[in-house]
mmCIF file of C-alpha atoms in Angstrom:
data_model
loop_
_atom_site.group_PDB
_atom_site.id
_atom_site.type_symbol
_atom_site.label_atom_id
_atom_site.label_comp_id
_atom_site.label_asym_id
_atom_site.label_seq_id
_atom_site.Cartn_x
_atom_site.Cartn_y
_atom_site.Cartn_z
ATOM 1 C CA MET A 24 -0.269 -0.164 0.306
ATOM 2 C CA LYS A 25 1.234 3.467 -1.143
ATOM 3 C CA THR A 26 2.357 5.918 1.468
ATOM 4 C CA MET A 27 0.990 9.347 1.062
ATOM 5 C CA PRO A 28 3.142 12.375 1.335
ATOM 6 C CA SER A 29 3.262 14.520 4.641
ATOM 7 C CA SER A 30 2.230 18.585 4.946
ATOM 8 C CA SER A 31 2.748 18.240 8.587
ATOM 9 C CA SER A 32 5.741 19.657 10.664
ATOM 10 C CA PRO A 33 6.589 19.796 14.209
ATOM 11 C CA ALA A 34 5.231 23.299 14.936
ATOM 12 C CA ASP A 35 1.726 22.028 13.446
ATOM 13 C CA THR A 36 -0.916 22.399 16.339
ATOM 14 C CA VAL A 37 -4.189 21.224 16.681
ATOM 15 C CA LEU A 38 -7.302 22.403 18.694
ATOM 16 C CA VAL A 39 -9.450 19.745 20.107
ATOM 17 C CA LEU A 40 -12.467 20.984 20.447
ATOM 18 C CA GLY A 41 -14.512 18.849 23.500
ATOM 19 C CA GLY A 42 -11.259 17.319 24.346
ATOM 20 C CA ARG A 43 -12.452 15.625 27.416
ATOM 21 C CA GLY A 44 -15.132 13.862 25.480
ATOM 22 C CA ARG A 45 -14.783 10.008 24.301
ATOM 23 C CA PHE A 46 -13.318 10.853 20.884
ATOM 24 C CA GLY A 47 -12.220 14.128 21.891
ATOM 25 C CA LEU A 48 -9.958 12.274 24.130
ATOM 26 C CA ALA A 49 -8.734 9.891 21.674
ATOM 27 C CA ALA A 50 -8.214 12.629 19.222
ATOM 28 C CA VAL A 51 -6.069 14.788 22.059
ATOM 29 C CA GLN A 52 -3.758 11.140 23.024
ATOM 30 C CA ALA A 53 -3.256 10.681 19.224
ATOM 31 C CA PHE A 54 -2.470 14.403 18.078
ATOM 32 C CA ALA A 55 0.066 14.205 21.473
ATOM 33 C CA ARG A 56 1.730 11.248 20.616
ATOM 34 C CA ASP A 57 2.331 12.266 17.008
ATOM 35 C CA GLY A 58 4.043 15.256 18.174
ATOM 36 C CA TRP A 59 1.622 17.678 17.433
ATOM 37 C CA ARG A 60 1.086 20.620 19.898
ATOM 38 C CA VAL A 61 -2.170 20.173 20.985
ATOM 39 C CA LEU A 62 -4.506 22.635 22.188
ATOM 40 C CA ALA A 63 -7.393 21.282 24.053
ATOM 41 C CA GLN A 64 -10.245 23.642 24.809
ATOM 42 C CA MET A 65 -13.286 22.011 27.879
ATOM 43 C CA ARG A 66 -15.875 23.197 29.629
ATOM 44 C CA PRO A 67 -15.264 25.643 32.485
ATOM 45 C CA GLY A 68 -15.130 24.019 35.923
ATOM 46 C CA ALA A 69 -14.042 20.604 33.968
ATOM 47 C CA GLN A 70 -10.792 19.057 35.699
ATOM 48 C CA ALA A 71 -8.389 18.391 32.873
ATOM 49 C CA PRO A 72 -7.097 15.143 32.370
ATOM 50 C CA THR A 73 -3.557 13.966 32.617
ATOM 51 C CA VAL A 74 -1.871 14.002 29.148
ATOM 52 C CA ALA A 75 1.860 14.662 28.571
ATOM 53 C CA GLY A 76 2.300 18.109 26.556
ATOM 54 C CA VAL A 77 -1.421 19.178 26.618
ATOM 55 C CA GLN A 78 -2.497 22.486 27.125
ATOM 56 C CA TRP A 79 -6.294 22.954 28.527
ATOM 57 C CA LEU A 80 -8.074 25.375 27.405
ATOM 58 C CA ALA A 81 -11.068 26.012 29.997
ATOM 59 C CA GLN A 82 -12.992 27.991 28.009
ATOM 60 C CA ALA A 83 -17.134 27.853 26.675
ATOM 61 C CA VAL A 84 -17.841 27.817 23.136
ATOM 62 C CA ASP A 85 -21.645 28.346 23.591
ATOM 63 C CA THR A 86 -21.978 32.519 22.734
ATOM 64 C CA PRO A 87 -20.484 34.210 19.951
ATOM 65 C CA GLN A 88 -18.045 36.339 22.636
ATOM 66 C CA ALA A 89 -17.139 33.051 24.211
ATOM 67 C CA VAL A 90 -16.009 31.739 21.029
ATOM 68 C CA ALA A 91 -14.062 34.829 20.392
ATOM 69 C CA ASP A 92 -12.498 34.531 23.698
ATOM 70 C CA LEU A 93 -11.342 31.160 22.602
ATOM 71 C CA VAL A 94 -9.635 32.270 19.413
ATOM 72 C CA ALA A 95 -7.867 34.918 21.666
ATOM 73 C CA ARG A 96 -6.779 32.174 23.885
ATOM 74 C CA VAL A 97 -5.687 29.870 21.037
ATOM 75 C CA ARG A 98 -3.690 32.885 18.940
ATOM 76 C CA GLN A 99 -1.955 33.913 22.483
ATOM 77 C CA ALA A 100 -0.755 30.438 22.175
ATOM 78 C CA GLY A 101 0.682 30.550 18.496
ATOM 79 C CA GLY A 102 -2.614 29.733 17.158
ATOM 80 C CA ALA A 103 -3.597 26.161 15.622
ATOM 81 C CA THR A 104 -3.326 24.722 12.035
ATOM 82 C CA VAL A 105 -6.442 21.834 12.756
ATOM 83 C CA VAL A 106 -9.676 22.211 14.216
ATOM 84 C CA VAL A 107 -11.018 19.029 15.521
ATOM 85 C CA HIS A 108 -14.894 19.535 16.028
ATOM 86 C CA ALA A 109 -15.654 16.855 19.023
ATOM 87 C CA LEU A 110 -18.184 18.805 20.938
ATOM 88 C CA ASN A 111 -21.303 17.093 21.762
ATOM 89 C CA PRO A 112 -24.619 18.360 23.401
ATOM 90 C CA ASN A 113 -24.996 17.961 27.028
ATOM 91 C CA GLN A 114 -27.996 15.223 26.847
ATOM 92 C CA TYR A 115 -28.410 11.985 24.235
ATOM 93 C CA THR A 116 -31.933 13.133 23.395
ATOM 94 C CA ARG A 117 -34.080 14.491 20.215
ATOM 95 C CA PRO A 118 -34.822 18.017 21.738
ATOM 96 C CA ALA A 119 -30.648 18.337 22.861
ATOM 97 C CA TRP A 120 -29.708 17.337 19.442
ATOM 98 C CA GLU A 121 -31.927 19.443 17.504
ATOM 99 C CA ARG A 122 -31.507 22.530 19.613
ATOM 100 C CA GLU A 123 -27.606 21.976 20.071
ATOM 101 C CA ASN A 124 -25.684 20.190 17.995
ATOM 102 C CA GLY A 125 -26.367 23.048 15.479
ATOM 103 C CA PRO A 126 -24.785 25.991 17.372
ATOM 104 C CA LEU A 127 -22.060 23.815 18.456
ATOM 105 C CA LEU A 128 -20.817 23.421 14.917
ATOM 106 C CA GLN A 129 -21.681 26.573 13.800
ATOM 107 C CA SER A 130 -19.006 27.824 17.153
ATOM 108 C CA GLY A 131 -16.755 25.162 15.630
ATOM 109 C CA MET A 132 -17.131 26.614 12.225
ATOM 110 C CA ALA A 133 -16.188 30.277 13.247
ATOM 111 C CA VAL A 134 -13.078 29.051 15.338
ATOM 112 C CA ALA A 135 -11.362 27.265 12.195
ATOM 113 C CA ARG A 136 -12.679 30.510 10.286
ATOM 114 C CA ALA A 137 -10.917 32.796 12.283
ATOM 115 C CA LEU A 138 -7.902 30.750 13.011
ATOM 116 C CA ALA A 139 -7.402 29.658 9.050
ATOM 117 C CA ALA A 140 -7.622 26.293 10.016
ATOM 118 C CA THR A 141 -8.952 23.115 8.706
ATOM 119 C CA LEU A 142 -12.457 21.820 10.895
ATOM 120 C CA MET A 143 -12.170 17.916 10.957
ATOM 121 C CA LEU A 144 -15.745 16.616 12.438
ATOM 122 C CA PRO A 145 -16.206 12.927 13.022
ATOM 123 C CA GLY A 146 -19.548 11.767 11.341
ATOM 124 C CA ASN A 147 -21.813 9.022 11.743
ATOM 125 C CA VAL A 148 -24.605 6.723 9.711
ATOM 126 C CA TYR A 149 -27.721 8.329 11.090
ATOM 127 C CA ASN A 150 -27.787 10.492 7.557
ATOM 128 C CA PHE A 151 -28.899 7.568 5.584
ATOM 129 C CA GLY A 152 -31.837 6.534 7.401
ATOM 130 C CA GLN A 153 -33.631 3.257 7.461
ATOM 131 C CA GLY A 154 -33.772 2.089 3.881
ATOM 132 C CA MET A 155 -30.129 2.685 2.958
ATOM 133 C CA PRO A 156 -28.337 -0.198 1.425
ATOM 134 C CA ALA A 157 -25.715 -2.723 2.906
ATOM 135 C CA VAL A 158 -22.584 -0.989 1.548
ATOM 136 C CA LEU A 159 -22.453 2.639 2.410
ATOM 137 C CA LEU A 160 -20.366 4.632 -0.031
ATOM 138 C CA GLU A 161 -19.379 8.085 0.041
ATOM 139 C CA GLY A 162 -21.729 9.401 -2.674
ATOM 140 C CA THR A 163 -24.573 7.213 -1.049
ATOM 141 C CA PRO A 164 -27.884 9.280 -1.129
ATOM 142 C CA TYR A 165 -28.498 10.698 2.099
ATOM 143 C CA ARG A 166 -32.204 9.835 2.855
ATOM 144 C CA PRO A 167 -32.660 10.629 6.979
ATOM 145 C CA THR A 168 -35.962 8.825 8.222
ATOM 146 C CA MET A 169 -35.163 10.235 12.195
ATOM 147 C CA ALA A 170 -34.503 13.618 14.190
ATOM 148 C CA MET A 171 -30.977 13.421 14.323
ATOM 149 C CA GLY A 172 -30.404 11.871 10.670
ATOM 150 C CA ARG A 173 -31.754 15.387 9.583
ATOM 151 C CA VAL A 174 -29.670 17.061 12.000
ATOM 152 C CA ARG A 175 -26.766 15.350 10.995
ATOM 153 C CA THR A 176 -27.478 16.035 7.375
ATOM 154 C CA GLU A 177 -28.335 19.569 7.623
ATOM 155 C CA MET A 178 -25.269 20.200 9.756
ATOM 156 C CA GLU A 179 -22.680 18.265 7.055
ATOM 157 C CA GLU A 180 -24.847 20.473 4.589
ATOM 158 C CA ARG A 181 -24.293 23.788 6.151
ATOM 159 C CA LEU A 182 -20.585 22.830 6.573
ATOM 160 C CA GLU A 183 -19.973 21.159 2.938
ATOM 161 C CA ALA A 184 -21.765 25.173 1.791
ATOM 162 C CA ALA A 185 -19.490 27.149 3.751
ATOM 163 C CA THR A 186 -16.412 25.072 2.334
ATOM 164 C CA GLN A 187 -17.579 25.898 -1.555
ATOM 165 C CA ARG A 188 -18.148 29.977 -0.124
ATOM 166 C CA GLY A 189 -14.437 29.574 0.334
ATOM 167 C CA GLU A 190 -15.064 30.509 4.611
ATOM 168 C CA LEU A 191 -12.651 27.285 5.310
ATOM 169 C CA ARG A 192 -11.746 24.047 4.598
ATOM 170 C CA ALA A 193 -13.384 20.536 6.348
ATOM 171 C CA VAL A 194 -13.124 16.754 6.594
ATOM 172 C CA ILE A 195 -15.998 14.295 7.782
ATOM 173 C CA VAL A 196 -15.083 11.258 8.772
ATOM 174 C CA ARG A 197 -18.137 8.685 9.254
ATOM 175 C CA ALA A 198 -17.825 5.707 11.316
ATOM 176 C CA GLY A 199 -20.055 3.651 13.198
ATOM 177 C CA ASN A 200 -20.855 2.977 16.865
ATOM 178 C CA PHE A 201 -17.771 4.213 19.088
ATOM 179 C CA TYR A 202 -15.991 2.093 21.595
ATOM 180 C CA GLY A 203 -12.677 1.930 23.419
ATOM 181 C CA GLN A 204 -12.384 5.186 24.878
ATOM 182 C CA GLY A 205 -14.355 5.126 28.321
ATOM 183 C CA GLN A 206 -18.097 4.733 29.330
ATOM 184 C CA GLY A 207 -21.256 5.991 27.827
ATOM 185 C CA THR A 208 -21.436 3.328 24.518
ATOM 186 C CA TRP A 209 -23.788 0.788 23.889
ATOM 187 C CA LEU A 210 -21.208 -1.416 25.288
ATOM 188 C CA ASP A 211 -21.349 -0.135 29.200
ATOM 189 C CA ARG A 212 -24.824 1.274 28.941
ATOM 190 C CA ALA A 213 -26.577 -2.083 27.627
ATOM 191 C CA MET A 214 -24.810 -4.875 26.079
ATOM 192 C CA LEU A 215 -22.664 -5.590 28.899
ATOM 193 C CA THR A 216 -24.549 -4.906 32.075
ATOM 194 C CA GLY A 217 -24.549 -8.525 32.762
ATOM 195 C CA ILE A 218 -21.549 -9.717 31.517
ATOM 196 C CA ARG A 219 -20.740 -10.686 34.854
ATOM 197 C CA ARG A 220 -23.419 -12.717 35.539
ATOM 198 C CA GLY A 221 -22.958 -14.616 32.112
ATOM 199 C CA LYS A 222 -25.015 -12.638 29.880
ATOM 200 C CA LEU A 223 -24.768 -10.859 26.680
ATOM 201 C CA VAL A 224 -27.464 -7.874 26.014
ATOM 202 C CA PHE A 225 -27.698 -7.628 22.372
ATOM 203 C CA PRO A 226 -30.239 -4.941 20.381
ATOM 204 C CA GLY A 227 -30.494 -6.530 17.452
ATOM 205 C CA PRO A 228 -30.812 -9.872 15.812
ATOM 206 C CA LEU A 229 -27.249 -11.830 15.800
ATOM 207 C CA ASP A 230 -26.702 -12.350 12.195
ATOM 208 C CA VAL A 231 -27.083 -8.654 11.372
ATOM 209 C CA ALA A 232 -23.478 -7.061 10.730
ATOM 210 C CA THR A 233 -22.981 -3.491 11.463
ATOM 211 C CA PRO A 234 -19.595 -1.224 11.675
ATOM 212 C CA TRP A 235 -18.086 -0.562 15.299
ATOM 213 C CA ALA A 236 -15.278 2.577 15.345
ATOM 214 C CA TYR A 237 -12.353 1.644 17.548
ATOM 215 C CA LEU A 238 -11.533 5.145 18.946
ATOM 216 C CA PRO A 239 -7.981 4.931 19.464
ATOM 217 C CA ASP A 240 -8.030 3.763 15.454
ATOM 218 C CA LEU A 241 -10.325 6.433 14.705
ATOM 219 C CA ALA A 242 -8.533 8.903 16.330
ATOM 220 C CA GLN A 243 -5.087 8.077 14.272
ATOM 221 C CA THR A 244 -7.297 8.151 11.200
ATOM 222 C CA PHE A 245 -7.638 12.104 12.072
ATOM 223 C CA VAL A 246 -4.375 12.279 12.445
ATOM 224 C CA ALA A 247 -2.807 10.967 8.929
ATOM 225 C CA LEU A 248 -5.472 12.781 7.397
ATOM 226 C CA ALA A 249 -4.550 16.245 9.270
ATOM 227 C CA ARG A 250 -0.936 15.488 8.038
ATOM 228 C CA VAL A 251 -1.994 15.437 4.024
ATOM 229 C CA ARG A 252 -5.049 17.998 4.700
ATOM 230 C CA GLU A 253 -3.422 20.323 1.811
ATOM 231 C CA THR A 254 -3.863 17.249 -0.806
ATOM 232 C CA LEU A 255 -7.173 17.015 0.049
ATOM 233 C CA PRO A 256 -10.282 18.948 -1.404
ATOM 234 C CA ALA A 257 -11.649 21.782 0.180
ATOM 235 C CA PHE A 258 -14.671 19.489 1.228
ATOM 236 C CA GLU A 259 -14.010 16.063 2.054
ATOM 237 C CA SER A 260 -16.457 13.357 3.060
ATOM 238 C CA LEU A 261 -14.302 10.310 4.004
ATOM 239 C CA HIS A 262 -15.588 6.649 5.254
ATOM 240 C CA PHE A 263 -14.124 4.645 7.972
ATOM 241 C CA SER A 264 -14.754 1.034 8.236
ATOM 242 C CA GLY A 265 -13.603 -0.040 11.566
ATOM 243 C CA HIS A 266 -14.650 -3.628 12.392
ATOM 244 C CA THR A 267 -17.558 -4.764 11.307
ATOM 245 C CA LEU A 268 -19.170 -7.219 13.313
ATOM 246 C CA THR A 269 -22.433 -9.672 13.921
ATOM 247 C CA GLY A 270 -24.096 -10.358 17.193
ATOM 248 C CA ARG A 271 -22.104 -13.213 17.309
ATOM 249 C CA ASP A 272 -18.996 -12.189 17.144
ATOM 250 C CA TRP A 273 -19.449 -10.476 20.080
ATOM 251 C CA VAL A 274 -20.709 -14.227 21.740
ATOM 252 C CA ASN A 275 -17.788 -15.661 20.097
ATOM 253 C CA ALA A 276 -15.499 -13.880 21.435
ATOM 254 C CA LEU A 277 -17.155 -12.312 25.046
ATOM 255 C CA GLN A 278 -17.686 -16.699 25.690
ATOM 256 C CA PRO A 279 -14.393 -17.799 26.655
ATOM 257 C CA LEU A 280 -13.187 -14.453 28.171
ATOM 258 C CA ALA A 281 -16.203 -14.731 30.298
ATOM 259 C CA ARG A 282 -14.941 -18.632 30.995
ATOM 260 C CA GLU A 283 -11.610 -17.325 32.084
ATOM 261 C CA GLN A 284 -13.062 -14.621 34.005
ATOM 262 C CA GLY A 285 -15.127 -16.986 36.392
ATOM 263 C CA TRP A 286 -18.546 -15.707 35.250
ATOM 264 C CA LEU A 287 -19.366 -18.854 33.307
ATOM 265 C CA ARG A 288 -18.660 -22.398 34.077
ATOM 266 C CA GLU A 289 -16.465 -23.770 31.968
ATOM 267 C CA ASN A 290 -18.974 -25.964 29.719
ATOM 268 C CA GLU A 291 -21.702 -22.934 30.199
ATOM 269 C CA ALA A 292 -22.980 -20.666 27.294
ATOM 270 C CA LEU A 293 -23.424 -17.247 26.946
ATOM 271 C CA ARG A 294 -26.728 -16.430 27.553
ATOM 272 C CA VAL A 295 -27.666 -14.022 25.330
ATOM 273 C CA GLY A 296 -30.621 -11.443 25.985
ATOM 274 C CA GLY A 297 -31.911 -8.791 23.863
ATOM 275 C CA MET A 298 -33.577 -5.048 24.098
ATOM 276 C CA PRO A 299 -36.876 -4.623 25.979
ATOM 277 C CA TRP A 300 -37.789 -2.088 22.356
ATOM 278 C CA PRO A 301 -41.582 -2.475 22.780
ATOM 279 C CA LEU A 302 -41.425 -0.813 26.752
ATOM 280 C CA ILE A 303 -38.550 1.637 25.861
ATOM 281 C CA ARG A 304 -40.716 2.857 22.810
ATOM 282 C CA ALA A 305 -43.194 3.344 24.856
ATOM 283 C CA LEU A 306 -41.254 4.991 27.829
ATOM 284 C CA GLY A 307 -40.146 7.597 25.220
ATOM 285 C CA LEU A 308 -43.134 9.304 24.795
ATOM 286 C CA ALA A 309 -42.304 10.449 28.233
ATOM 287 C CA MET A 310 -38.123 10.002 28.541
ATOM 288 C CA PRO A 311 -36.652 11.847 25.611
ATOM 289 C CA THR A 312 -33.365 10.014 26.501
ATOM 290 C CA LEU A 313 -35.295 6.637 25.518
ATOM 291 C CA GLY A 314 -37.485 7.854 22.699
ATOM 292 C CA ALA A 315 -33.863 8.594 21.119
ATOM 293 C CA LEU A 316 -32.433 5.589 21.872
ATOM 294 C CA ALA A 317 -35.494 3.810 20.139
ATOM 295 C CA ALA A 318 -34.914 6.138 16.984
ATOM 296 C CA LEU A 319 -31.923 3.961 16.447
ATOM 297 C CA ARG A 320 -32.930 0.494 16.946
ATOM 298 C CA TYR A 321 -32.832 -0.078 12.535
ATOM 299 C CA LEU A 322 -29.203 0.520 12.933
ATOM 300 C CA TRP A 323 -29.535 -2.901 14.781
ATOM 301 C CA ASN A 324 -31.581 -4.837 11.960
ATOM 302 C CA GLN A 325 -30.368 -3.199 8.925
ATOM 303 C CA PRO A 326 -27.019 -4.504 7.922
ATOM 304 C CA HIS A 327 -24.450 -2.386 6.668
ATOM 305 C CA ARG A 328 -21.042 -1.388 6.588
ATOM 306 C CA LEU A 329 -18.561 1.245 5.795
ATOM 307 C CA ASP A 330 -16.630 1.445 2.561
ATOM 308 C CA ASN A 331 -13.408 2.626 2.997
ATOM 309 C CA ARG A 332 -11.510 2.758 -0.279
ATOM 310 C CA ARG A 333 -11.351 6.549 -1.024
ATOM 311 C CA LEU A 334 -10.172 6.858 2.604
ATOM 312 C CA ARG A 335 -7.113 4.353 1.980
ATOM 313 C CA GLU A 336 -6.511 6.498 -1.196
ATOM 314 C CA ARG A 337 -5.738 9.186 0.665
ATOM 315 C CA ILE A 338 -3.732 8.025 3.931
ATOM 316 C CA GLY A 339 -2.625 4.026 2.632
ATOM 317 C CA SER A 340 -4.267 2.075 5.038
ATOM 318 C CA GLU A 341 -6.687 3.228 7.356
ATOM 319 C CA PRO A 342 -5.426 2.078 11.294
ATOM 320 C CA HIS A 343 -6.835 -0.751 12.391
ATOM 321 C CA THR A 344 -6.040 -2.736 15.601
ATOM 322 C CA PRO A 345 -6.949 -6.700 15.493
ATOM 323 C CA TRP A 346 -10.737 -7.018 16.893
ATOM 324 C CA PRO A 347 -9.553 -9.333 19.665
ATOM 325 C CA GLN A 348 -7.158 -7.045 21.074
ATOM 326 C CA ALA A 349 -9.250 -4.011 20.780
ATOM 327 C CA LEU A 350 -11.831 -5.843 22.745
ATOM 328 C CA GLU A 351 -9.649 -6.632 25.083
ATOM 329 C CA HIS A 352 -8.400 -2.991 25.960
ATOM 330 C CA THR A 353 -11.964 -1.948 25.633
ATOM 331 C CA LEU A 354 -12.681 -4.366 28.407
ATOM 332 C CA GLN A 355 -9.772 -3.487 30.830
ATOM 333 C CA GLY A 356 -10.947 0.604 30.345
ATOM 334 C CA LEU A 357 -14.103 -0.464 31.838
ATOM 335 C CA ALA A 358 -12.441 -2.128 34.209
ATOM 336 C CA LEU A 359 -14.001 -5.610 33.278
ATOM 337 C CA LEU A 360 -10.366 -6.979 33.182
ATOM 338 C CA GLY A 361 -6.782 -6.570 34.878
ATOM 339 C CA ALA A 362 -4.502 -4.206 33.822
ATOM 340 C CA GLU A 363 -2.327 -6.525 32.088
ATOM 341 C CA GLY A 364 -4.734 -8.520 30.084
ATOM 342 C CA VAL A 365 -7.252 -11.322 31.470
ATOM 343 C CA THR A 366 -6.787 -12.085 35.122
ATOM 344 C CA PRO A 367 -9.358 -14.724 36.324
ATOM 345 C CA LEU A 368 -11.660 -13.900 38.612
ATOM 346 C CA PRO A 369 -12.901 -16.907 41.543
ATOM 347 C CA ALA A 370 -15.474 -19.297 39.891
ATOM 348 C CA ARG A 371 -18.945 -18.671 41.281
ATOM 349 C CA ALA A 372 -20.352 -21.409 43.287
#
């Protein structure tokens, strides 16, 4: 596989907006490991994570004045050539998505414009809607069928229009379900809630394949694209394949780990349960968080994968941690395994 030329230098600086979030922190760590100067924005009052060589900026970005203040602080620190937009609403609900996502992107765009920096944004598959094909290409039409998909589509269209007007340069990297960087994902909130009792909760049919994004790999992809940003068009949208997995893949990988941990007896099989979707949908009428969750059910029933050929043309190869290793690191991060690997626990009586 060919290696693309690098346009980065030791003087390059990245500003990560939302640097304490799951993807934001993965990006902070990946750029720092690659030798970039890293500035990381976080909400005022938040505690800065310990990452060597990173300058944390406690600064809101929810008003034009706050954005101007952040830009002034970044300029004082020497400026930035790349802005990674990892900002997310405080709550994962339909009202929050509709109310907050657009303004957050506007803030990110304003920062990138003021700094003359390339804006990089993680995308998702919500844009394609319930009738999406099994293989998703960059040219696959957007036909969102839920509110969050319409919001994401509008955000990307607004960003592309700004690049066409010459206001900034932008790169979107579309990926599947996040995992591998802390809590707050499908894994710890649903799938692994009963794993210590020998049970996996899986949201869809076990034979349906869907894309998963191991966040250290996705973050490293952002670094690779940042290096070659000057070779890209003013607006670029690319697909990150990650790991395309079925429910049976999860069962086959977790079952031996559960036996080694003592959560299952030697010949005992991992029990698999589903999500109570009818109840979630009913409760979602009064609880926005559950309503947003119910709207995503189709993603577990419709097989799909992200084709990364165009990404590979840009950077040579997609960063890819083998799935067994990515899974083990993820479980360690969730305090389900020992720090050095699988550490058997006492067998159940």
